[in-house]
Tab-separated table of C-alpha atoms and ligand atoms in Angstrom:
chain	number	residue	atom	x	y	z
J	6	UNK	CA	7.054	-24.147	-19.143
J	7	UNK	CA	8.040	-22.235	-22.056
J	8	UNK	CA	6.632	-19.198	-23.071
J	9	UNK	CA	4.866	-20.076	-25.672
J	10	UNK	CA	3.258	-23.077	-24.297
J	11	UNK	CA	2.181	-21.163	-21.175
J	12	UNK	CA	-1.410	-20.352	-21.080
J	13	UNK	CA	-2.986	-16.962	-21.747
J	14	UNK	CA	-4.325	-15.478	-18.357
J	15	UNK	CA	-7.782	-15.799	-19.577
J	16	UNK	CA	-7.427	-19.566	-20.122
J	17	UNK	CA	-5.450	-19.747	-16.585
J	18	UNK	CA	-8.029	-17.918	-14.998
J	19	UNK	CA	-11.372	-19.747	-16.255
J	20	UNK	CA	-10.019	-23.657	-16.151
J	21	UNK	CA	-8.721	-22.588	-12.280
J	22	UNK	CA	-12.050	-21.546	-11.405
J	23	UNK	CA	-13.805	-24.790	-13.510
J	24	UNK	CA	-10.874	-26.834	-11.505
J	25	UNK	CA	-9.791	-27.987	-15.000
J	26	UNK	CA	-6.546	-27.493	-12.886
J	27	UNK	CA	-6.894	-27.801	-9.400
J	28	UNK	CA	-5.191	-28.789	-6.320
J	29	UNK	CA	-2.829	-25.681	-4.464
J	30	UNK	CA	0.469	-26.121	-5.737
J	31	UNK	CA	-0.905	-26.377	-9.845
J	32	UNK	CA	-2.978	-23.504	-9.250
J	33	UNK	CA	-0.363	-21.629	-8.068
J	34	UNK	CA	2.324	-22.880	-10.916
J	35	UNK	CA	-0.248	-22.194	-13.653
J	36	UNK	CA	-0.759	-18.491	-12.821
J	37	UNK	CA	2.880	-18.025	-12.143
J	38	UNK	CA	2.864	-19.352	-15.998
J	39	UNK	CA	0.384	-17.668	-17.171
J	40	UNK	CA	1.597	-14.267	-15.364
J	41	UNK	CA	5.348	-15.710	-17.444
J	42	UNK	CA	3.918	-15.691	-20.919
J	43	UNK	CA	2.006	-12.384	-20.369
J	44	UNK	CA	5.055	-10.544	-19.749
J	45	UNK	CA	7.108	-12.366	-22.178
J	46	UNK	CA	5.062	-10.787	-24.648
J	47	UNK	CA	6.367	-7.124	-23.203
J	48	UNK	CA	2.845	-6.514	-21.745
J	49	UNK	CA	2.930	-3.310	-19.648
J	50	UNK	CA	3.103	-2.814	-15.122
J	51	UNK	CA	-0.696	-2.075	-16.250
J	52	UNK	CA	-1.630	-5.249	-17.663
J	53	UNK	CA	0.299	-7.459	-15.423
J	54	UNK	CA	-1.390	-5.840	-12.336
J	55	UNK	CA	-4.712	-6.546	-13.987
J	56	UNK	CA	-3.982	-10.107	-14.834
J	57	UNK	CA	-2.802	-10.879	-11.551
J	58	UNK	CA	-5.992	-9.559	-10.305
J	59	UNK	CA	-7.938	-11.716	-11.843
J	60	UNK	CA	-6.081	-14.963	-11.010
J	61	UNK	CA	-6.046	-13.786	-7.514
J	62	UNK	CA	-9.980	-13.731	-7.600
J	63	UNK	CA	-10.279	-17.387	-9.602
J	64	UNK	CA	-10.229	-19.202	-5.837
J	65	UNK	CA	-9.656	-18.357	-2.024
J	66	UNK	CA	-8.777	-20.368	0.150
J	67	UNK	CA	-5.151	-21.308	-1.046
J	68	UNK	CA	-2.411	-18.940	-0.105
J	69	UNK	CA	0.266	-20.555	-2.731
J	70	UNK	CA	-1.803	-18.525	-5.805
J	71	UNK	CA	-1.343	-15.161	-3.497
J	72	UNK	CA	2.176	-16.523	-2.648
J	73	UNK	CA	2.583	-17.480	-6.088
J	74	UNK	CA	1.154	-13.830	-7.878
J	75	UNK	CA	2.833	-11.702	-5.197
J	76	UNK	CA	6.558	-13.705	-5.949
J	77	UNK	CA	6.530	-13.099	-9.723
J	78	UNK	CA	4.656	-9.882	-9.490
J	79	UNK	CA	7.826	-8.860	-7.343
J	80	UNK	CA	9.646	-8.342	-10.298
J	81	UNK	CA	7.672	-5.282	-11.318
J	82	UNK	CA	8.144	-3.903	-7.504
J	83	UNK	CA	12.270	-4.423	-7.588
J	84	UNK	CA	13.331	-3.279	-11.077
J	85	UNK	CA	10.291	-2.201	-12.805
J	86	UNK	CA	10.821	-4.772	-16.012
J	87	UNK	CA	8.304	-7.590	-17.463
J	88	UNK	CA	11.669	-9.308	-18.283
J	89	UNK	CA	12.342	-9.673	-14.397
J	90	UNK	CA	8.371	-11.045	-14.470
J	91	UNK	CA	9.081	-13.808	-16.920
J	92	UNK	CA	12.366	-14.803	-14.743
J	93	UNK	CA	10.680	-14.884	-11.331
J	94	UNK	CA	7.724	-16.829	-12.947
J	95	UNK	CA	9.639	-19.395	-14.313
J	96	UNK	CA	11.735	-19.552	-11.321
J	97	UNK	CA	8.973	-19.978	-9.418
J	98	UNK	CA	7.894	-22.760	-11.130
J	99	UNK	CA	11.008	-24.429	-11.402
J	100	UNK	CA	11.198	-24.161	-7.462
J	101	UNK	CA	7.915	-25.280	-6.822
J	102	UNK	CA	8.453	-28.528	-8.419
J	103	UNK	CA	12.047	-29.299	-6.817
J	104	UNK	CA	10.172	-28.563	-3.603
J	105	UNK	CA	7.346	-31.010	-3.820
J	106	UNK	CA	10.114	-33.769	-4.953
J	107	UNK	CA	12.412	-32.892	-1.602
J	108	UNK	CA	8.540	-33.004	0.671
J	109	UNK	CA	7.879	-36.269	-0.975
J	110	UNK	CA	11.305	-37.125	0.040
J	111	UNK	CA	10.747	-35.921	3.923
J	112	UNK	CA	7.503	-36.969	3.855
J	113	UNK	CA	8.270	-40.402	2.750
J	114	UNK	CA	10.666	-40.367	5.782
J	115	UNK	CA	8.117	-39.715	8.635
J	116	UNK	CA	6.002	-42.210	6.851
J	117	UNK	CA	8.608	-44.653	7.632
J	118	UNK	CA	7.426	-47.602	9.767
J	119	UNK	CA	3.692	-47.521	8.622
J	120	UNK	CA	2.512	-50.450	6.578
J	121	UNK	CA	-0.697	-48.706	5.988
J	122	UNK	CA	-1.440	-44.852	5.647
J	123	UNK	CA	-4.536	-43.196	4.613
J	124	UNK	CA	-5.056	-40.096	2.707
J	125	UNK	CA	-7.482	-37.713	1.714
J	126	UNK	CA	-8.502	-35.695	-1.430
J	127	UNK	CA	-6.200	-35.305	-4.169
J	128	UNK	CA	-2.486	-33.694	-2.820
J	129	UNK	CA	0.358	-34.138	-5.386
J	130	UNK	CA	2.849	-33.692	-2.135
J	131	UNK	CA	1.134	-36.557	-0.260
J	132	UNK	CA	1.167	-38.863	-3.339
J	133	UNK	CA	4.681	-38.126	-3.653
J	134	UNK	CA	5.684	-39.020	-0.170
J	135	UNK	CA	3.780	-41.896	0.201
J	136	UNK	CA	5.298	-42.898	-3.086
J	137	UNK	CA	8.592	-42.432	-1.709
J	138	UNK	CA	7.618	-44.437	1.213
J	139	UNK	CA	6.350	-47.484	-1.050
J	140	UNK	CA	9.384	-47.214	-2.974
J	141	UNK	CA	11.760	-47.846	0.272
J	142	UNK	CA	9.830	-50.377	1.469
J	143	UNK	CA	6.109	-51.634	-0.009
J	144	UNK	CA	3.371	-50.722	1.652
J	145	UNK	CA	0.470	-53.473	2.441
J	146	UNK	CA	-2.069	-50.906	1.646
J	147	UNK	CA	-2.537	-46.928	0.952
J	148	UNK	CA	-6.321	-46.548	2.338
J	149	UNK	CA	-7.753	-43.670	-0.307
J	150	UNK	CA	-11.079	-41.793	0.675
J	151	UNK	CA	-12.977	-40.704	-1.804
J	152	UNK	CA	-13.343	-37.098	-0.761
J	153	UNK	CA	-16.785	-36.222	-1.469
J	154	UNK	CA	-18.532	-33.947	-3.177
J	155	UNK	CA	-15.564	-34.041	-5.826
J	156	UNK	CA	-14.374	-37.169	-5.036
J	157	UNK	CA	-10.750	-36.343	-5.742
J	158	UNK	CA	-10.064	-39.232	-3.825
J	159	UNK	CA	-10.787	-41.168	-7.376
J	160	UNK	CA	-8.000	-39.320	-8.657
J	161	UNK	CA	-5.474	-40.144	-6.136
J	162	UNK	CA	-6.365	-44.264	-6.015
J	163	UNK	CA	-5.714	-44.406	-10.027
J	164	UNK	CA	-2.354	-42.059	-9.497
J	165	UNK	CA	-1.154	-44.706	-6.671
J	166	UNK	CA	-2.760	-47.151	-8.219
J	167	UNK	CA	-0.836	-46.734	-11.682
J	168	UNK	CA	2.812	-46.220	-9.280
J	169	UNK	CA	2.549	-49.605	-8.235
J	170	UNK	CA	1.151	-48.903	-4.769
J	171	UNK	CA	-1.751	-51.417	-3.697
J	172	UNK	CA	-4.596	-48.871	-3.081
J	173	UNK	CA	-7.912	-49.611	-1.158
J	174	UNK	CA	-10.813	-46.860	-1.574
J	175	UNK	CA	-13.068	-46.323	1.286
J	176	UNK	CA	-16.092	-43.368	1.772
J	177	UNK	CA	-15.528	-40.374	4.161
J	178	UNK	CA	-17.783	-41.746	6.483
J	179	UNK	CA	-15.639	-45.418	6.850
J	180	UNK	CA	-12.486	-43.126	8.126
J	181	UNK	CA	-12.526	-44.194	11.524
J	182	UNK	CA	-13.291	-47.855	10.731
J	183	UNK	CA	-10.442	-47.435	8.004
J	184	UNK	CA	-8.264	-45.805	10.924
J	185	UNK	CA	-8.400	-49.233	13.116
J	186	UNK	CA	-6.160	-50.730	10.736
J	187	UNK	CA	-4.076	-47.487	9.898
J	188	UNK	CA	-1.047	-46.707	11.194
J	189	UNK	CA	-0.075	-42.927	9.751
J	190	UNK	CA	-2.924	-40.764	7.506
J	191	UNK	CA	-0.733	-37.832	5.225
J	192	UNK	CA	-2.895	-35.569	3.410
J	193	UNK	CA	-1.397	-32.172	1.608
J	194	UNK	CA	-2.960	-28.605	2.397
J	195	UNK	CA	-3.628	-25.656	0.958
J	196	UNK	CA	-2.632	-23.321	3.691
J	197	UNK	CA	-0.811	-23.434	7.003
J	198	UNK	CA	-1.855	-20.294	9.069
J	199	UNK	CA	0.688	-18.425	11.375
J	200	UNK	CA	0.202	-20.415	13.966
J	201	UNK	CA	0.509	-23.740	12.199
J	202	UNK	CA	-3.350	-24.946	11.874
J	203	UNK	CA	-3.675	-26.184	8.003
J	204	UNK	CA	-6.613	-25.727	5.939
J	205	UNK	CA	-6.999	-28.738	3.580
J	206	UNK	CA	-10.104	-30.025	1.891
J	207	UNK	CA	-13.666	-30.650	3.878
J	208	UNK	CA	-13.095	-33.913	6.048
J	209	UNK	CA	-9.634	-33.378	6.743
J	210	UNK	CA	-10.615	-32.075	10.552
J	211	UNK	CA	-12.627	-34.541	10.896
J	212	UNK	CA	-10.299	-36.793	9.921
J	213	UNK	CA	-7.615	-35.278	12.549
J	214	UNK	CA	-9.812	-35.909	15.043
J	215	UNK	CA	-10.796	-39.331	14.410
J	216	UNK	CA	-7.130	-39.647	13.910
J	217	UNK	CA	-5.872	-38.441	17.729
J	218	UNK	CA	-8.869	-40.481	19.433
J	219	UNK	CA	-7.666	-43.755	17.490
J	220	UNK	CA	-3.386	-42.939	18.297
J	221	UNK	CA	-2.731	-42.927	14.930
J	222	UNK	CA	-0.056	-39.917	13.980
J	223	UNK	CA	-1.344	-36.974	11.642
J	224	UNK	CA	1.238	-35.832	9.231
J	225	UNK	CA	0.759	-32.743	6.262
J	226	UNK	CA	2.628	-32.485	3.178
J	227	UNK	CA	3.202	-29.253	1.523
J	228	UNK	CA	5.564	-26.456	0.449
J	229	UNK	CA	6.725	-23.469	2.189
J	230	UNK	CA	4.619	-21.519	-0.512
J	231	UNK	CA	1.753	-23.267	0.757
J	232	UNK	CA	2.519	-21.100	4.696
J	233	UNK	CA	0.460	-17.913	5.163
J	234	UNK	CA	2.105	-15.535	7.603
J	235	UNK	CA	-1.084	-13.331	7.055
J	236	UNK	CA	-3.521	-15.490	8.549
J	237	UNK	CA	-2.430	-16.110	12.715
J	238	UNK	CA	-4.867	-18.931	12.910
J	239	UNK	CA	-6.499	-21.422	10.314
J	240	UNK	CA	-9.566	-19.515	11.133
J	241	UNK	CA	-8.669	-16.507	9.233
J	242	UNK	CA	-8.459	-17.952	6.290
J	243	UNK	CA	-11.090	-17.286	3.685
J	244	UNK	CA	-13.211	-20.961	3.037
J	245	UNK	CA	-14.353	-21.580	-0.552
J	246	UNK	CA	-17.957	-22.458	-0.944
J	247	UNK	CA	-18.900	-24.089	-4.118
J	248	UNK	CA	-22.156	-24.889	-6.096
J	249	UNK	CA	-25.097	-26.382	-4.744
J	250	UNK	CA	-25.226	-29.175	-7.873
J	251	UNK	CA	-21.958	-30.652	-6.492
J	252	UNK	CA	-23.850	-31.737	-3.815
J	253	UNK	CA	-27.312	-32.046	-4.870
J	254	UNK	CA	-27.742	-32.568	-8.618
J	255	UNK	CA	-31.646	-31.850	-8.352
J	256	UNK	CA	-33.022	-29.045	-6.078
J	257	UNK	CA	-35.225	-30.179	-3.279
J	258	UNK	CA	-38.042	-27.534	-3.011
J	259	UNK	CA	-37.148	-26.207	0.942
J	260	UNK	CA	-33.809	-27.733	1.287
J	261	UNK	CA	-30.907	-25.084	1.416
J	262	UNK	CA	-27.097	-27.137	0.292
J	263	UNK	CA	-24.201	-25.592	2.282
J	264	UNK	CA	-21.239	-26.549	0.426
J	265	UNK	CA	-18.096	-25.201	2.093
J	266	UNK	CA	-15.248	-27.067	0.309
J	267	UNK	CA	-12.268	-26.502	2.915
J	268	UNK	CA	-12.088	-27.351	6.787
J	269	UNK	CA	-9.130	-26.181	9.536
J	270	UNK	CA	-7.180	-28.882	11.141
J	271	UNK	CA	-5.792	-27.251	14.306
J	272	UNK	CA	-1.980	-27.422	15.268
J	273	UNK	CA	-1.973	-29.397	18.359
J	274	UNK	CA	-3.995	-32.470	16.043
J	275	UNK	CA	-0.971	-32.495	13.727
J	276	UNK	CA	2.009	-34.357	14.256
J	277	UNK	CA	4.833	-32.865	11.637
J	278	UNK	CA	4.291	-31.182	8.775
J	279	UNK	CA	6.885	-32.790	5.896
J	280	UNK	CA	8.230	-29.238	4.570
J	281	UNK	CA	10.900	-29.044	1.784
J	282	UNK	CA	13.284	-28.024	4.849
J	283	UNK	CA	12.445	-30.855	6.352
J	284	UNK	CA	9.821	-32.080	9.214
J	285	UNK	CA	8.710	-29.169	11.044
J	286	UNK	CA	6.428	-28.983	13.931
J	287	UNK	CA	3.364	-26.878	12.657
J	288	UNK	CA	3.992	-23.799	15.138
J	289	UNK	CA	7.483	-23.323	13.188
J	290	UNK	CA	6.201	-23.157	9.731
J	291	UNK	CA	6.016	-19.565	9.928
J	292	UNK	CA	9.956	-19.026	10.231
J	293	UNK	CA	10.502	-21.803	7.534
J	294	UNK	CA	8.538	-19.853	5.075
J	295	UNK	CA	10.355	-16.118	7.048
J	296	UNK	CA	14.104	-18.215	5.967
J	297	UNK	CA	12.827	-18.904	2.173
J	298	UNK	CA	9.797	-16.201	1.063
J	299	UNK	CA	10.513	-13.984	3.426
J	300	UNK	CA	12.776	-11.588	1.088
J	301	UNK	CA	11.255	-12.433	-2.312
J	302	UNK	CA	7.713	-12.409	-1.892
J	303	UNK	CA	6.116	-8.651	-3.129
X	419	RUB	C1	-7.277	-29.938	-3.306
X	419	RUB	C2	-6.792	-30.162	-1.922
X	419	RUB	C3	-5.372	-30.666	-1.775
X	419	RUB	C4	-4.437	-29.444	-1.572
X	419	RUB	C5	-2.960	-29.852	-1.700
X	419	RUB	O1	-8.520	-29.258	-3.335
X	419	RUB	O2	-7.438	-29.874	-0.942
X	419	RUB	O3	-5.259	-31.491	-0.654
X	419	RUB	O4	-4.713	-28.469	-2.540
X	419	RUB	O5	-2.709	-30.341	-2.996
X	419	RUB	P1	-9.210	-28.869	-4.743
X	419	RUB	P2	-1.236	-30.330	-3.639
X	419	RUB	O6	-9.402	-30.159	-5.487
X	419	RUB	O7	-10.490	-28.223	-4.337
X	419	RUB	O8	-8.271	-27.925	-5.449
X	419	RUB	O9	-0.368	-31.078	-2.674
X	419	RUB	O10	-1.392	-31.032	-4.955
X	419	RUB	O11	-0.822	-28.897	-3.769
């Protein structure tokens, strides 16, 4: 993005948090964007470190905004210049999209053979490889949930929808009716732990499970920003809990809404994760992201 189209941190930080922007890899490209512009305009090591404070603390649970922050941030660590900021940022960005097209590309692969997937949520990187897997050969059917409380899931049926793919939209609770009939789910994530559990949106254990009882391969989508070598397990990761209203527009005098937004898939439910390396089984993630982040993250 160019500098003067990037947004101000402010703006970054507040439609983030409103999830105006959402999803793992946007959020982290529109901080690394909005961290760009700031030090375009010759802010000072001061400022920067206070703006990417407060993206950091806009939402938890998904390590590519700390992978994301800590990358451009970098710059200030190496050579002390807001010029090398603005490089790494758009860099960053520049990467992060050439990586989502090559794990649409792998993903589409390992989705080869399945006349009907199912996904979850809203994940640019699943979309894409299950695009690339429509384009190689049509697809009968992508089965969409809807992904409640959100229901991102609308979002992804009118994105497949519009490339051409026939979509059908089912509720959470249909997944293991859908999953009769299925015969690969893809979803995206927003953080692979250490040890290669994922943490995606609420539902996606669930759906894991319901996935391994009914023999039906579980693949993930993502980019090696996505891998947290921080967390050993999925467990460690911090889970987002969001507003009561999402789930209950009107209070019910005595009823308490837990809304935890996020859920950890464990390794041994997942089949391959579709990385921008290439399909990786989940317990090597960690020296995918080691080989690419490992000497340019802060
Ligand atoms: C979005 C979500 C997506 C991942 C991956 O949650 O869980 O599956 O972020 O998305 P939310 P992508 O709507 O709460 O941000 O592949 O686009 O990075």
């Amino acid at each position: 993005m160019p500098p003067r189209e990037a947004p101000t941190v402010e703006d970054a930080a507040t439609a983030i948090e409103t999830m105006e922007v959402r999803g793992a890899a946007k959020i982290a490209r529109h901080a690394a964007s909005a961290l760009g512009g700031l030090a375009h305009r010759d802010a000072s090591a001061g400022e920067l470190r206070e703006a990417a404070d407060r993206l950091l603390a806009t939402r938890p649970t998904a390590v590519s905004l700390r992978n994301a922050i800590e990358y451009v941030m970098g710059g200030l660590d190496d050579e002390g210049s807001s010029e090398t900021v603005y490089a790494r940022a758009e860099r960053f960005v520049h990467d992060a999209l050439r990586a989502r097209e090559r794990v649409g590309r792998v993903g589409g692969r390992l989705l080869q053979g399945a006349s009907t997937v199912l996904t979850h949520c809203n994940s640019q990187a699943a979309i894409t490889a299950i695009e690339a897997r429509h384009a190689t050969e049509p697809l009968d059917a992508a089965i969409v949930l809807e992904t409640r409380p959100w229901r991102q899931g609308l979002i992804t049926a009118r994105q497949l929808a519009e490339a051409g793919v026939p979509v059908r939209f089912m509720v959470d609770a249909a997944m293991a009716t859908a999953l009769e009939e299925v015969d690969a789910v893809i979803t995206g994530c927003d953080t692979i732990a250490a040890n290669g559990d994922i943490v995606n949106k609420i539902g996606t254990a669930l759906l894991s499970l319901a996935a391994q009882e009914a023999g039906v391969p579980f693949y993930v989508a993502a980019e090696s920003f996505k891998i947290d070598p921080r967390s050993a397990t999925g467990h460690e990761v911090p889970i987002e809990e969001r507003e009561d209203t999402e789930v209950l527009e009107e209070p019910i005098p005595g009823v308490e809404v837990d809304n935890p937004v996020f859920d950890v898939t464990p390794a041994d439910r997942i089949d391959q994760i579709a990385l921008e390396t290439g399909p990786t089984p989940p317990n090597q993630a960690l020296s995918v992201f080691e080989s690419i982040w490992g000497t340019k993250t802060a």
